[in-house]
CSV table of C-alpha atoms in Angstrom, one decimal:
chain,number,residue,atom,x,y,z
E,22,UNK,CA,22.3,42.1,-32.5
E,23,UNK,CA,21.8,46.1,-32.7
E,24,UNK,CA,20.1,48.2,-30.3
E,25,UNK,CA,19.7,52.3,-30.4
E,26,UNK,CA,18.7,54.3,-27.8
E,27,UNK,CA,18.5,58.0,-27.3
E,28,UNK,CA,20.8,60.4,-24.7
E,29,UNK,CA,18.7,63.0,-22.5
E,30,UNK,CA,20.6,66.7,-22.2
E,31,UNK,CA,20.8,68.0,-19.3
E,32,UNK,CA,17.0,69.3,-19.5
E,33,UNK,CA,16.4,65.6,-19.9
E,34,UNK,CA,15.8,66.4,-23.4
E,35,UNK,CA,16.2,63.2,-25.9
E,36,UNK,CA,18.9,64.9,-28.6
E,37,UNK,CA,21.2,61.9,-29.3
E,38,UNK,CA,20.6,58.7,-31.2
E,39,UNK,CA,23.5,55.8,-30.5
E,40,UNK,CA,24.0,52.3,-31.5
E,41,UNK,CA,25.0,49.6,-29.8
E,42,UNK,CA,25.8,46.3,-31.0
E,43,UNK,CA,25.5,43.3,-28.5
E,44,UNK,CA,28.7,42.3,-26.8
E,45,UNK,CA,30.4,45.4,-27.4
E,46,UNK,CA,31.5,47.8,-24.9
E,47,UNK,CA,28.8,50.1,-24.2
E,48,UNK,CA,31.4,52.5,-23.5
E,49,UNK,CA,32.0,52.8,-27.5
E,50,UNK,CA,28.6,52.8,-29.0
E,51,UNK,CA,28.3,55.0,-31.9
E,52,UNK,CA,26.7,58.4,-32.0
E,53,UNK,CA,24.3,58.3,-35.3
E,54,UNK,CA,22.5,61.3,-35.1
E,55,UNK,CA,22.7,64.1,-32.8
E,56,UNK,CA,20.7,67.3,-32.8
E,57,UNK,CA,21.9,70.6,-32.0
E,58,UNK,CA,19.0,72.7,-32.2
E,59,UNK,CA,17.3,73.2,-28.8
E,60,UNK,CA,13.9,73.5,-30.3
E,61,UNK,CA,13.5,69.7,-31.2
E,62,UNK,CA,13.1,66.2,-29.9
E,63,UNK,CA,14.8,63.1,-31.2
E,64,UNK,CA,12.9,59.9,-30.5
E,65,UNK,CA,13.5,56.3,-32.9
E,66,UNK,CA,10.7,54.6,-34.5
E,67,UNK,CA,10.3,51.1,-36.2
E,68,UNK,CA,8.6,50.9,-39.0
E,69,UNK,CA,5.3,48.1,-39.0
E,70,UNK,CA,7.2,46.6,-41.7
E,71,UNK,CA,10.2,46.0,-39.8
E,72,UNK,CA,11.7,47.1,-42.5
E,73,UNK,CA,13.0,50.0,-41.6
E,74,UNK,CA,14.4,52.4,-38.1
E,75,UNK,CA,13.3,56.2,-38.8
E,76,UNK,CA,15.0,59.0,-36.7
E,77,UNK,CA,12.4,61.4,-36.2
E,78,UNK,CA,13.8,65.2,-35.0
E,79,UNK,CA,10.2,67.4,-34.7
E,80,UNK,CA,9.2,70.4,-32.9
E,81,UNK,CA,7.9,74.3,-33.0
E,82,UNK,CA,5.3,73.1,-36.2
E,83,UNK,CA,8.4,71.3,-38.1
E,84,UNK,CA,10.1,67.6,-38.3
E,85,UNK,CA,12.3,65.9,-40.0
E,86,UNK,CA,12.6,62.4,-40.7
E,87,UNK,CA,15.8,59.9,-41.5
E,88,UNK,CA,15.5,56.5,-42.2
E,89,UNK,CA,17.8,52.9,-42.4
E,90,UNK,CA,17.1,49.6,-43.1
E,91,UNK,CA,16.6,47.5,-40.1
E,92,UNK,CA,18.7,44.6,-41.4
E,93,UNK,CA,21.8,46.9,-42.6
E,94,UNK,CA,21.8,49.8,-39.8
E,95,UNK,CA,25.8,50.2,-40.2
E,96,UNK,CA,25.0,51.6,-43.8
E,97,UNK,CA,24.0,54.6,-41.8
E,98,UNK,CA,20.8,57.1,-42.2
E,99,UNK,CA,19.1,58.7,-44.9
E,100,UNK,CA,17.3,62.2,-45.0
E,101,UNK,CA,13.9,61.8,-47.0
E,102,UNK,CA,13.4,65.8,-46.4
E,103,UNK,CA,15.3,68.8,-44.7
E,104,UNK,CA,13.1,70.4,-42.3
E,105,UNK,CA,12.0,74.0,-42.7
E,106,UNK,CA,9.6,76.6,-40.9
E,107,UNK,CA,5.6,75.4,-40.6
E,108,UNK,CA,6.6,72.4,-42.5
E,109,UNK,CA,5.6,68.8,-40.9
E,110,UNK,CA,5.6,65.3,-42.1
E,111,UNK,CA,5.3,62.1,-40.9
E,112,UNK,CA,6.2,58.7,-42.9
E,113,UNK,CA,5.3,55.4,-43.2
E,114,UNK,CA,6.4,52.3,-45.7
E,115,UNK,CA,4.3,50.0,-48.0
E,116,UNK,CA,6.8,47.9,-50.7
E,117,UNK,CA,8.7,50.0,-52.5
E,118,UNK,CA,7.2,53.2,-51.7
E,119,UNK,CA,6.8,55.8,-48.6
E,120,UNK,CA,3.2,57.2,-48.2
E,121,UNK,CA,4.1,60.6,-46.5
E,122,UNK,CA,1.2,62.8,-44.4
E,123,UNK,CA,2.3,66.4,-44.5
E,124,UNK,CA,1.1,69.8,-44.8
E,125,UNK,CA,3.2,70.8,-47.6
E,126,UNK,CA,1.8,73.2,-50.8
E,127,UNK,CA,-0.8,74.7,-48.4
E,128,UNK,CA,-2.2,71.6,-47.2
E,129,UNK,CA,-3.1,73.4,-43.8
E,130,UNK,CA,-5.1,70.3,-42.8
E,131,UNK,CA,-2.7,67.8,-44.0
E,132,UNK,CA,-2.5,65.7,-47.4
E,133,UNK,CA,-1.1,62.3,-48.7
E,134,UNK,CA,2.0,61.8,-51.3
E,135,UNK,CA,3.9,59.2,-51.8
E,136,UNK,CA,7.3,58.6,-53.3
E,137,UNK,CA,9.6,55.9,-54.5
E,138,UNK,CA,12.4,55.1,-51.2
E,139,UNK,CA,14.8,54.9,-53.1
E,140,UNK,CA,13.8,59.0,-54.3
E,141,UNK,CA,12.5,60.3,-51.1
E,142,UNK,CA,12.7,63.7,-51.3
E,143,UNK,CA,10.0,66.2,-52.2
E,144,UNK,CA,10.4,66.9,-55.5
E,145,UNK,CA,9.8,63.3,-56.0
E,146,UNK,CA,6.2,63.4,-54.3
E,147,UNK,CA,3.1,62.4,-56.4
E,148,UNK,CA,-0.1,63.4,-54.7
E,149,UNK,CA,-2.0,60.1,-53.6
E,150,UNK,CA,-4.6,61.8,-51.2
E,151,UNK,CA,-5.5,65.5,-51.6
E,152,UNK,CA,-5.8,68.3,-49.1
E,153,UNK,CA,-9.5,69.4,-48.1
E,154,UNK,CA,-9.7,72.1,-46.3
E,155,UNK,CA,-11.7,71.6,-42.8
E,156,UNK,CA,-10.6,67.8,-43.4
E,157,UNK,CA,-7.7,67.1,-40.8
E,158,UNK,CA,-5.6,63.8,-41.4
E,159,UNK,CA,-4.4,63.3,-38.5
E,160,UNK,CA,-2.8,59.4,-38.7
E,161,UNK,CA,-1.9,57.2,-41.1
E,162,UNK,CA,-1.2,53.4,-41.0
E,163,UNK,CA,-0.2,51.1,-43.8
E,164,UNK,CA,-1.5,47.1,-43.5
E,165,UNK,CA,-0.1,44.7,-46.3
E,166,UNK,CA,-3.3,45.8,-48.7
E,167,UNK,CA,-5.0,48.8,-47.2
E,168,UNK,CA,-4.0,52.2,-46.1
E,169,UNK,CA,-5.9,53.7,-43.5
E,170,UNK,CA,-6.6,57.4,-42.6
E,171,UNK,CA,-8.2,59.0,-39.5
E,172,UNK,CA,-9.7,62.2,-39.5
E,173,UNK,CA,-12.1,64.5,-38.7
E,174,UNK,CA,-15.4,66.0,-40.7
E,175,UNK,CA,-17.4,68.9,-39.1
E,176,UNK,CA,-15.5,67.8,-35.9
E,177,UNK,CA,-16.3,64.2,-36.0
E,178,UNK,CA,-13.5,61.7,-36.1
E,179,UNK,CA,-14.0,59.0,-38.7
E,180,UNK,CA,-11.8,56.6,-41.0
E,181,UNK,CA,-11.2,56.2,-44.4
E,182,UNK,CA,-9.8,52.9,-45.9
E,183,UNK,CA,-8.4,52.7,-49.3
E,184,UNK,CA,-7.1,48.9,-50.8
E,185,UNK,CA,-4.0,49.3,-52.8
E,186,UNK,CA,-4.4,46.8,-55.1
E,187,UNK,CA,-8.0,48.5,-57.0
E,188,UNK,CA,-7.6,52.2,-55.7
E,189,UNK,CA,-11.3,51.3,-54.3
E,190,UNK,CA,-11.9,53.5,-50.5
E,191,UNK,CA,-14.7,53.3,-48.3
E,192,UNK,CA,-15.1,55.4,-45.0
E,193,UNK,CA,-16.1,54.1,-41.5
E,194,UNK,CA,-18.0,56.4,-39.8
């Protein structure tokens, strides 16, 4: 019964976030992020679990991500972490928990935490994969039992798959 959609500038430059909700007059849908700074994008992304709608604002080697539940978007968005210079991140669910790609601490080629949702932000974030230097993550998906990482080794891409349940990984090369 909710839709969003993003607003272009005038440089046709996606920088507002509304929500509409069926049968209402378009005319009144609610603005529920809007970003001022030139520099970034906003685009809207679903999460696989359906669980939740992430606001994503990223650009010049920083983002930012807010999230809401999917069934409950009137309850508004949550920031998991304020953006800051050279800092990016990207997020994905699994159960209770975000598993967050990012190159936080030095982690020039990227690294894994993860957090509790309900504690998002950094301070909360528990190493799950480390950084290795020459080792760029560059994706990571979530399936109900596996989490998945692609990469690249020695400029190879390859994929690493790691079953939640044992901890147990195994890499497809």
């Amino acid at each position: 019964r909710t839709l969003f959609y993003d607003v272009l500038d005038e440089n046709h430059r996606p920088v507002k976030i509304l929500m509409h909700r069926l049968g209402d007059v378009p005319a009144e849908d609610k603005v529920i992020y809007e970003e001022l700074d030139e520099r970034f994008f906003v685009h809207l992304v679903k999460s696989a679990s359906k669980q939740f709608i992430y606001v994503v604002a990223s650009g010049n080697n920083m983002s930012e991500w807010h999230f809401m539940e999917a069934d409950s978007p009137t309850n508004g968005l949550k920031l998991i972490q304020p953006r800051h210079p050279d800092f990016e991140y990207e997020v994905v669910d699994h159960g209770n928990r975000f598993q967050i790609r990012h190159n936080g601490s030095d982690a020039m080629d990227f690294k894994i935490s993860e957090t509790l949702i309900s504690k998002p932000t950094w301070e909360n974030w528990k190493d799950l994969i480390p950084h290795m230097s020459g080792r760029p993550i560059g994706e990571i998906t979530v399936f109900q039992n596996h989490l998945v990482l692609c990469y690249r080794t020695l400029g190879l891409p390859k994929i690493w798959i790691m079953e939640f349940s044992t901890g147990k990984a195994h890499e497809i090369v």
